[in-house]
Tab-separated table of C-alpha atoms and ligand atoms in Angstrom:
chain	number	residue	atom	x	y	z
A	1	UNK	CA	1.703	1.150	-25.411
A	2	UNK	CA	-0.390	-1.927	-24.551
A	3	UNK	CA	-0.829	-3.118	-20.990
A	4	UNK	CA	-2.950	-5.832	-19.401
A	5	UNK	CA	-4.381	-5.056	-15.947
A	6	UNK	CA	-6.162	-7.625	-13.783
A	7	UNK	CA	-8.913	-6.106	-11.639
A	8	UNK	CA	-9.814	-7.714	-8.322
A	9	UNK	CA	-12.656	-5.516	-7.024
A	10	UNK	CA	-13.364	-7.851	-4.057
A	11	UNK	CA	-16.109	-7.188	-1.517
A	12	UNK	CA	-18.073	-4.300	0.015
A	13	UNK	CA	-17.077	-0.938	-1.477
A	14	UNK	CA	-14.207	-2.600	-3.417
A	15	UNK	CA	-16.201	-2.901	-6.690
A	16	UNK	CA	-17.518	0.682	-6.309
A	17	UNK	CA	-14.080	2.280	-6.015
A	18	UNK	CA	-12.287	0.025	-8.519
A	19	UNK	CA	-14.879	0.883	-11.195
A	20	UNK	CA	-14.070	4.584	-10.723
A	21	UNK	CA	-10.305	4.034	-10.924
A	22	UNK	CA	-10.884	2.189	-14.215
A	23	UNK	CA	-12.720	5.236	-15.587
A	24	UNK	CA	-9.723	7.392	-14.660
A	25	UNK	CA	-7.290	4.928	-16.291
A	26	UNK	CA	-9.426	4.946	-19.449
A	27	UNK	CA	-9.273	8.743	-19.492
A	28	UNK	CA	-5.466	8.596	-19.258
A	29	UNK	CA	-5.310	5.920	-21.962
A	30	UNK	CA	-7.383	8.064	-24.324
A	31	UNK	CA	-5.394	11.210	-23.637
A	32	UNK	CA	-1.925	9.647	-23.878
A	33	UNK	CA	-2.685	7.062	-26.622
A	34	UNK	CA	-2.122	3.913	-24.559
A	35	UNK	CA	-4.201	0.757	-24.584
A	36	UNK	CA	-5.104	-0.680	-21.215
A	37	UNK	CA	-6.998	-3.963	-21.375
A	38	UNK	CA	-8.810	-5.024	-18.217
A	39	UNK	CA	-9.743	-8.509	-17.047
A	40	UNK	CA	-11.899	-8.761	-13.939
A	41	UNK	CA	-11.660	-11.673	-11.488
A	42	UNK	CA	-13.124	-12.595	-8.102
A	43	UNK	CA	-11.106	-12.598	-4.905
A	44	UNK	CA	-12.070	-12.627	-1.230
A	45	UNK	CA	-15.551	-13.311	0.122
A	46	UNK	CA	-17.167	-13.167	-3.333
A	47	UNK	CA	-14.761	-15.866	-4.528
A	48	UNK	CA	-15.521	-18.055	-1.489
A	49	UNK	CA	-19.231	-17.753	-2.337
A	50	UNK	CA	-18.773	-18.696	-6.001
A	51	UNK	CA	-15.803	-21.111	-5.998
A	52	UNK	CA	-15.381	-22.120	-2.339
A	53	UNK	CA	-11.923	-20.515	-2.289
A	54	UNK	CA	-10.825	-16.931	-1.572
A	55	UNK	CA	-8.255	-17.108	-4.385
A	56	UNK	CA	-8.425	-19.799	-7.054
A	57	UNK	CA	-5.332	-21.081	-8.885
A	58	UNK	CA	-6.807	-19.719	-12.130
A	59	UNK	CA	-7.213	-16.206	-10.721
A	60	UNK	CA	-3.672	-16.236	-9.324
A	61	UNK	CA	-2.322	-17.388	-12.701
A	62	UNK	CA	-4.254	-14.614	-14.466
A	63	UNK	CA	-2.724	-12.052	-12.080
A	64	UNK	CA	0.775	-13.468	-12.561
A	65	UNK	CA	0.529	-13.183	-16.333
A	66	UNK	CA	-0.808	-9.633	-16.384
A	67	UNK	CA	1.243	-6.431	-16.239
A	68	UNK	CA	-0.222	-5.233	-12.927
A	69	UNK	CA	-3.064	-5.948	-10.516
A	70	UNK	CA	-5.528	-3.362	-9.192
A	71	UNK	CA	-7.329	-4.535	-6.082
A	72	UNK	CA	-10.230	-3.029	-4.074
A	73	UNK	CA	-10.803	-4.623	-0.668
A	74	UNK	CA	-11.981	-7.931	0.795
A	75	UNK	CA	-13.939	-9.063	3.823
A	76	UNK	CA	-17.167	-8.404	5.646
A	77	UNK	CA	-19.394	-9.797	8.386
A	78	UNK	CA	-20.686	-12.583	6.126
A	79	UNK	CA	-17.230	-14.240	6.079
A	80	UNK	CA	-16.138	-13.415	9.638
A	81	UNK	CA	-16.550	-16.875	11.192
A	82	UNK	CA	-13.165	-17.590	12.828
A	83	UNK	CA	-13.724	-21.330	12.351
A	84	UNK	CA	-14.389	-21.082	8.613
A	85	UNK	CA	-11.939	-23.108	6.549
A	86	UNK	CA	-11.207	-20.183	4.247
A	87	UNK	CA	-11.314	-16.434	4.924
A	88	UNK	CA	-11.140	-13.466	2.526
A	89	UNK	CA	-7.791	-12.247	3.959
A	90	UNK	CA	-6.167	-15.594	3.145
A	91	UNK	CA	-6.693	-14.839	-0.537
A	92	UNK	CA	-4.843	-11.545	-0.168
A	93	UNK	CA	-1.869	-13.142	1.609
A	94	UNK	CA	-1.733	-15.900	-1.024
A	95	UNK	CA	-1.893	-13.295	-3.790
A	96	UNK	CA	1.005	-11.269	-2.326
A	97	UNK	CA	3.059	-14.440	-2.011
A	98	UNK	CA	2.127	-15.653	-5.494
A	99	UNK	CA	3.112	-12.317	-7.040
A	100	UNK	CA	6.400	-12.179	-5.110
A	101	UNK	CA	5.711	-8.655	-3.847
A	102	UNK	CA	7.981	-7.879	-0.884
A	103	UNK	CA	7.809	-4.089	-0.510
A	104	UNK	CA	4.659	-2.298	0.556
A	105	UNK	CA	4.764	1.409	-0.308
A	106	UNK	CA	2.421	3.807	1.472
A	107	UNK	CA	2.731	7.448	0.508
A	108	UNK	CA	1.126	9.796	3.049
A	109	UNK	CA	0.614	13.347	1.880
A	110	UNK	CA	-1.641	15.825	3.626
A	111	UNK	CA	-3.582	18.101	1.326
A	112	UNK	CA	-3.550	21.599	2.927
A	113	UNK	CA	-7.297	21.955	2.377
A	114	UNK	CA	-7.926	18.777	4.406
A	115	UNK	CA	-5.687	19.634	7.367
A	116	UNK	CA	-8.795	20.290	9.483
A	117	UNK	CA	-9.828	16.639	9.106
A	118	UNK	CA	-6.642	15.387	10.744
A	119	UNK	CA	-6.441	14.911	14.513
A	120	UNK	CA	-3.148	16.880	14.490
A	121	UNK	CA	-2.914	20.668	14.589
A	122	UNK	CA	-2.714	22.098	11.040
A	123	UNK	CA	0.726	23.686	11.687
A	124	UNK	CA	2.169	20.209	12.421
A	125	UNK	CA	0.934	18.979	9.043
A	126	UNK	CA	2.570	21.594	6.856
A	127	UNK	CA	4.860	19.929	4.306
A	128	UNK	CA	4.022	16.348	5.348
A	129	UNK	CA	5.004	14.091	2.442
A	130	UNK	CA	6.139	10.676	3.685
A	131	UNK	CA	6.758	7.460	1.776
A	132	UNK	CA	6.778	4.451	4.108
A	133	UNK	CA	8.246	1.165	2.852
A	134	UNK	CA	7.192	-1.862	4.854
A	135	UNK	CA	8.865	-5.246	4.341
A	136	UNK	CA	6.014	-7.574	3.491
A	137	UNK	CA	7.135	-11.189	3.328
A	138	UNK	CA	9.464	-11.767	6.290
A	139	UNK	CA	9.767	-11.096	9.998
A	140	UNK	CA	7.507	-12.086	12.846
A	141	UNK	CA	4.430	-12.825	10.740
A	142	UNK	CA	6.117	-15.609	8.790
A	143	UNK	CA	9.104	-16.855	10.865
A	144	UNK	CA	9.130	-20.495	12.015
A	145	UNK	CA	8.530	-21.974	14.543
A	146	UNK	CA	5.129	-20.436	15.111
A	147	UNK	CA	3.233	-22.593	17.574
A	148	UNK	CA	1.458	-23.215	20.844
A	149	UNK	CA	2.185	-25.981	23.333
A	150	UNK	CA	1.557	-27.043	26.926
A	151	UNK	CA	4.732	-26.722	28.974
A	152	UNK	CA	5.070	-27.174	32.745
A	153	UNK	CA	1.294	-26.939	33.084
A	154	UNK	CA	1.060	-23.656	31.167
A	155	UNK	CA	0.139	-22.725	27.622
A	156	UNK	CA	3.174	-21.429	25.761
A	157	UNK	CA	3.026	-19.519	22.449
A	158	UNK	CA	5.954	-18.832	20.124
A	159	UNK	CA	6.441	-16.522	17.134
A	160	UNK	CA	9.817	-16.164	15.477
A	161	UNK	CA	11.346	-12.913	14.232
A	162	UNK	CA	13.818	-13.817	11.519
A	163	UNK	CA	15.423	-11.912	8.651
A	164	UNK	CA	18.043	-12.808	6.057
A	165	UNK	CA	20.431	-10.095	4.897
A	166	UNK	CA	19.166	-10.309	1.286
A	167	UNK	CA	15.561	-9.711	2.410
A	168	UNK	CA	16.677	-6.512	4.140
A	169	UNK	CA	18.988	-5.416	1.347
A	170	UNK	CA	16.403	-5.524	-1.451
A	171	UNK	CA	13.934	-3.265	0.388
A	172	UNK	CA	16.578	-0.893	1.760
A	173	UNK	CA	18.022	-0.554	-1.761
A	174	UNK	CA	14.538	0.275	-3.048
A	175	UNK	CA	14.178	2.939	-0.330
A	176	UNK	CA	17.406	4.612	-1.502
A	177	UNK	CA	16.321	4.355	-5.150
A	178	UNK	CA	13.000	6.060	-4.361
A	179	UNK	CA	14.632	8.719	-2.154
A	180	UNK	CA	16.687	9.868	-5.180
A	181	UNK	CA	13.544	11.251	-6.810
A	182	UNK	CA	12.371	12.903	-3.561
A	183	UNK	CA	13.991	14.871	-0.711
A	184	UNK	CA	16.983	12.513	-0.580
A	185	UNK	CA	16.547	11.301	2.970
A	186	UNK	CA	16.036	7.729	4.231
A	187	UNK	CA	14.967	6.935	7.792
A	188	UNK	CA	15.611	3.301	8.674
A	189	UNK	CA	13.465	2.220	11.626
A	190	UNK	CA	14.526	-0.655	13.870
A	191	UNK	CA	14.876	-1.758	17.490
A	192	UNK	CA	18.629	-2.340	17.370
A	193	UNK	CA	19.060	-1.718	21.097
A	194	UNK	CA	17.153	-4.954	21.827
A	195	UNK	CA	16.672	-7.168	18.768
A	196	UNK	CA	19.357	-9.128	16.903
A	197	UNK	CA	17.301	-9.010	13.681
A	198	UNK	CA	17.287	-5.208	14.026
A	199	UNK	CA	21.069	-5.145	14.463
A	200	UNK	CA	21.379	-7.013	11.142
A	201	UNK	CA	18.827	-4.593	9.646
A	202	UNK	CA	20.910	-1.601	10.796
A	203	UNK	CA	24.145	-3.154	9.484
A	204	UNK	CA	22.630	-3.694	6.012
A	205	UNK	CA	21.061	-0.209	5.973
A	206	UNK	CA	24.377	1.378	7.000
A	207	UNK	CA	26.162	-0.402	4.135
A	208	UNK	CA	23.499	0.792	1.676
A	209	UNK	CA	23.984	4.309	3.062
A	210	UNK	CA	27.720	4.106	2.220
A	211	UNK	CA	26.824	3.048	-1.321
A	212	UNK	CA	24.477	6.072	-1.653
A	213	UNK	CA	26.480	9.022	-0.308
A	214	UNK	CA	24.108	11.530	-1.966
A	215	UNK	CA	21.249	10.361	0.288
A	216	UNK	CA	21.047	11.268	3.978
A	217	UNK	CA	20.521	8.171	6.155
A	218	UNK	CA	19.255	8.236	9.727
A	219	UNK	CA	18.517	5.317	12.043
A	220	UNK	CA	15.579	5.763	14.401
A	221	UNK	CA	14.299	3.304	17.010
A	222	UNK	CA	10.715	2.258	16.392
A	223	UNK	CA	9.393	3.733	19.650
A	224	UNK	CA	10.967	7.108	18.819
A	225	UNK	CA	9.668	6.883	15.227
A	226	UNK	CA	6.104	6.386	16.448
A	227	UNK	CA	6.399	9.543	18.587
A	228	UNK	CA	8.014	11.597	15.805
A	229	UNK	CA	5.214	10.662	13.404
A	230	UNK	CA	2.916	12.659	15.686
A	231	UNK	CA	5.246	15.377	16.993
A	232	UNK	CA	7.103	16.155	13.758
A	233	UNK	CA	5.771	14.210	10.754
A	234	UNK	CA	7.182	16.741	8.261
A	235	UNK	CA	10.737	15.689	9.225
A	236	UNK	CA	10.342	12.348	7.386
A	237	UNK	CA	10.893	11.667	3.694
A	238	UNK	CA	11.368	7.937	2.923
A	239	UNK	CA	10.936	5.566	5.876
A	240	UNK	CA	11.935	1.900	5.576
A	241	UNK	CA	11.207	-0.762	8.152
A	242	UNK	CA	10.474	-4.420	8.817
A	243	UNK	CA	7.086	-6.096	8.587
A	244	UNK	CA	5.475	-5.659	12.029
A	245	UNK	CA	6.937	-2.212	12.749
A	246	UNK	CA	5.712	-1.144	9.297
A	247	UNK	CA	2.257	-2.596	9.888
A	248	UNK	CA	1.842	-0.422	12.975
A	249	UNK	CA	3.584	2.742	11.739
A	250	UNK	CA	1.701	2.821	8.413
A	251	UNK	CA	-1.656	2.785	10.201
A	252	UNK	CA	-0.463	5.472	12.591
A	253	UNK	CA	0.708	7.617	9.661
A	254	UNK	CA	-2.549	7.112	7.766
A	255	UNK	CA	-4.568	9.145	10.277
A	256	UNK	CA	-2.485	12.208	9.392
A	257	UNK	CA	-4.302	12.490	6.061
A	258	UNK	CA	-7.730	12.858	7.673
A	259	UNK	CA	-9.604	9.997	5.979
A	260	UNK	CA	-8.834	6.357	5.252
A	261	UNK	CA	-10.457	6.905	1.872
A	262	UNK	CA	-7.654	9.157	0.623
A	263	UNK	CA	-4.607	6.894	0.755
A	264	UNK	CA	-3.176	4.528	-1.862
A	265	UNK	CA	-0.638	1.725	-1.601
A	266	UNK	CA	1.584	-0.352	-3.847
A	267	UNK	CA	3.177	-3.729	-3.179
A	268	UNK	CA	6.168	-4.284	-5.451
A	269	UNK	CA	8.306	-7.225	-6.533
A	270	UNK	CA	11.910	-7.295	-7.757
A	271	UNK	CA	13.072	-5.002	-10.573
A	272	UNK	CA	12.349	-6.832	-13.826
A	273	UNK	CA	9.545	-8.933	-12.299
A	274	UNK	CA	7.010	-7.515	-14.774
A	275	UNK	CA	7.612	-9.897	-17.630
A	276	UNK	CA	9.385	-8.484	-20.658
A	277	UNK	CA	10.473	-5.289	-18.897
A	278	UNK	CA	12.797	-3.787	-16.305
A	279	UNK	CA	9.790	-2.679	-14.258
A	280	UNK	CA	8.333	-4.256	-11.147
A	281	UNK	CA	5.269	-6.470	-10.861
A	282	UNK	CA	2.866	-4.707	-8.546
A	283	UNK	CA	-0.347	-5.100	-6.594
A	284	UNK	CA	-2.082	-1.755	-6.119
A	285	UNK	CA	-4.834	-1.090	-3.578
A	286	UNK	CA	-6.312	1.606	-1.344
A	287	UNK	CA	-5.344	1.226	2.314
A	288	UNK	CA	-8.936	0.975	3.526
A	289	UNK	CA	-11.028	-2.148	3.911
A	290	UNK	CA	-14.367	-3.146	2.422
A	291	UNK	CA	-16.324	-0.653	4.617
A	292	UNK	CA	-19.501	-2.784	4.949
A	293	UNK	CA	-21.205	0.114	6.767
A	294	UNK	CA	-21.357	2.194	3.572
A	295	UNK	CA	-21.216	-0.527	0.878
A	296	UNK	CA	-23.874	-0.222	-1.817
A	297	UNK	CA	-24.675	3.397	-0.996
A	298	UNK	CA	-22.440	4.900	-3.683
A	299	UNK	CA	-20.824	7.316	-1.228
A	300	UNK	CA	-17.343	5.796	-0.757
A	301	UNK	CA	-14.385	8.046	-1.398
A	302	UNK	CA	-12.695	6.683	-4.568
A	303	UNK	CA	-9.478	8.727	-4.180
A	304	UNK	CA	-7.381	6.038	-2.435
A	305	UNK	CA	-8.037	3.664	-5.353
A	306	UNK	CA	-7.572	6.362	-8.003
A	307	UNK	CA	-4.204	7.303	-6.479
A	308	UNK	CA	-3.336	3.570	-6.379
A	309	UNK	CA	-3.915	3.553	-10.151
A	310	UNK	CA	-1.416	6.446	-10.387
A	311	UNK	CA	1.138	4.341	-8.484
A	312	UNK	CA	0.441	1.478	-10.894
A	313	UNK	CA	1.302	3.699	-13.860
A	314	UNK	CA	4.471	4.934	-12.123
A	315	UNK	CA	5.939	1.704	-10.768
A	316	UNK	CA	4.743	-1.072	-13.092
A	317	UNK	CA	4.337	0.814	-16.397
A	318	UNK	CA	7.000	3.515	-15.909
A	319	UNK	CA	4.513	6.164	-17.097
A	320	UNK	CA	5.594	8.964	-14.755
A	321	UNK	CA	3.888	11.916	-16.437
A	322	UNK	CA	0.590	9.988	-16.674
A	323	UNK	CA	0.865	9.158	-12.937
A	324	UNK	CA	1.496	12.817	-12.143
A	325	UNK	CA	-1.526	13.796	-14.289
A	326	UNK	CA	-3.785	11.709	-12.032
A	327	UNK	CA	-2.181	13.059	-8.845
A	328	UNK	CA	-2.550	16.644	-10.078
A	329	UNK	CA	-6.173	15.956	-11.033
A	330	UNK	CA	-6.926	14.742	-7.483
A	331	UNK	CA	-5.035	17.672	-5.930
A	332	UNK	CA	-6.889	20.265	-7.995
A	333	UNK	CA	-10.262	18.638	-7.354
A	334	UNK	CA	-9.740	18.729	-3.582
A	335	UNK	CA	-8.394	22.286	-3.798
A	336	UNK	CA	-11.566	23.287	-5.668
A	337	UNK	CA	-13.624	22.028	-2.716
A	338	UNK	CA	-15.004	18.697	-3.995
A	339	UNK	CA	-15.783	16.417	-1.037
A	340	UNK	CA	-17.318	12.978	-0.463
A	341	UNK	CA	-19.182	12.232	2.790
A	342	UNK	CA	-16.074	11.066	4.712
A	343	UNK	CA	-14.627	14.558	4.092
A	344	UNK	CA	-17.825	16.280	5.172
A	345	UNK	CA	-19.237	16.738	1.654
A	346	UNK	CA	-22.169	15.549	-0.434
A	347	UNK	CA	-20.569	14.139	-3.595
A	348	UNK	CA	-21.186	10.520	-4.519
A	349	UNK	CA	-18.360	8.167	-5.513
A	350	UNK	CA	-19.193	8.746	-9.171
A	351	UNK	CA	-19.529	12.528	-8.901
A	352	UNK	CA	-16.140	12.816	-7.181
A	353	UNK	CA	-14.565	10.805	-10.000
A	354	UNK	CA	-16.345	12.962	-12.602
A	355	UNK	CA	-14.660	16.026	-11.076
A	356	UNK	CA	-11.238	14.346	-11.129
A	357	UNK	CA	-11.690	13.244	-14.756
A	358	UNK	CA	-12.744	16.758	-15.739
A	359	UNK	CA	-9.633	18.166	-14.121
A	360	UNK	CA	-7.364	15.618	-15.884
A	361	UNK	CA	-8.992	16.380	-19.239
A	362	UNK	CA	-8.580	20.146	-18.804
A	363	UNK	CA	-4.824	19.937	-18.115
B	401	NAD	P1	-12.582	-0.211	6.807
B	401	NAD	O1	-11.360	0.430	6.287
B	401	NAD	O2	-13.348	-1.039	5.859
B	401	NAD	O3	-13.560	0.920	7.407
B	401	NAD	C1	-13.214	1.747	8.521
B	401	NAD	C2	-14.093	3.011	8.495
B	401	NAD	O4	-13.631	3.855	7.435
B	401	NAD	C3	-15.561	2.710	8.202
B	401	NAD	O5	-16.375	3.594	8.925
B	401	NAD	C4	-15.693	3.005	6.731
B	401	NAD	O6	-16.978	3.413	6.324
B	401	NAD	C5	-14.671	4.109	6.512
B	401	NAD	N1	-14.092	4.037	5.156
B	401	NAD	C6	-13.213	3.136	4.699
B	401	NAD	N2	-12.947	3.360	3.411
B	401	NAD	C7	-13.670	4.431	3.047
B	401	NAD	C8	-13.824	5.141	1.820
B	401	NAD	N3	-13.167	4.792	0.705
B	401	NAD	N4	-14.673	6.185	1.795
B	401	NAD	C9	-15.344	6.556	2.901
B	401	NAD	N5	-15.243	5.931	4.081
B	401	NAD	C10	-14.413	4.875	4.159
B	401	NAD	O7	-12.140	-1.085	8.077
B	401	NAD	P2	-13.006	-2.085	8.977
B	401	NAD	O8	-14.395	-1.549	9.146
B	401	NAD	O9	-12.166	-2.351	10.153
B	401	NAD	O10	-13.071	-3.430	8.150
B	401	NAD	C11	-14.180	-3.811	7.333
B	401	NAD	C12	-13.810	-5.094	6.600
B	401	NAD	O11	-12.708	-4.835	5.716
B	401	NAD	C13	-13.359	-6.223	7.532
B	401	NAD	O12	-13.905	-7.431	7.036
B	401	NAD	C14	-11.850	-6.216	7.400
B	401	NAD	O13	-11.300	-7.492	7.635
B	401	NAD	C15	-11.689	-5.803	5.956
B	401	NAD	N6	-10.392	-5.170	5.638
B	401	NAD	C16	-9.878	-5.465	4.426
B	401	NAD	C17	-8.710	-4.867	4.020
B	401	NAD	C18	-8.182	-5.190	2.656
B	401	NAD	O14	-8.906	-5.778	1.869
B	401	NAD	N7	-6.958	-4.821	2.320
B	401	NAD	C19	-8.068	-3.929	4.835
B	401	NAD	C20	-8.644	-3.612	6.070
B	401	NAD	C21	-9.826	-4.236	6.459
């Protein structure tokens, strides 16, 4: 099969890790007789430097007309001026909006051999395999009005937390769909004891639960969920929640895995949004940032980006066995003891990828 992938390596270590994920995708293409064509574009600080804009209309159009987008990271001290008229992160928000991706998926799995790198006790980490779905385009970050004013001699600031039922339904439905291929449990996280938007969230999730009687549904308040992520993370399977709760819980969950460099993410659009197919348009990226402290040294852990490429194959190309081949390759490589510096080892970015490619080729 032929697929077109737009690469947005971005800034800092972004280009270093994206280049390695491309090598892994080329290995898969060769082994499984697919053709992946890559087009590389600038986004973030590098795009501000060259075009004066963090995301140009042309780059967005190129992403929209490709089959999937693989992104590295953006940002760095050079573009940190809060008064600048454009910032690298703006490009990322505009890209998500332009691609219509509303569901951010963050799988968090703890490799047994890396349990020592996590701040939790190893026995708490046994069997941790969580998929968190965060709503990405609604809620407090986007609701209007959003403003500041002087009132009665004081500064007053307002953000608005707003959700429509259809925005909740599409992500809750996706959570149930994904739970079918896993341990068949959905945890819907809200704050229904206080927030009206959460009461609507719970109502929609409850209805979806009735439509999916084969899947266990539990409702957990966000404060309890944040505690349970530390006290009993193995009790979760699929977790679905609104934008701000998800923003916080996904970062909390990420520390379970021991290093930021290990974790992938996918941001997905509606079913059928990848043109000419039933699959979803997707933006795939590691969860870490541009890591300016190690950029250019060739020591970044490429695994988060390589596993993001596996998610790309699964969700946008529907190539499940190819996705599993990458995941198994990473698992076996870590089991065999390969480690980059963030995991206490000596391997460079390229050497770690070489090991993963070798493992994929041998299986
Ligand atoms: P960061 O994720 O870039 O780095 C945090 C720490 O983790 C650093 O010590 C870094 O060296 C380490 N680290 C991150 N990825 C690693 C990897 N693959 N291998 C080994 N070590 C790794 O977060 P930060 O330092 O807070 O942010 C740096 C820049 O990245 C900022 O400009 C920030 O705005 C930006 N950022 C971008 C994104 C994104 O593009 N999606 C996300 C977060 C932060």
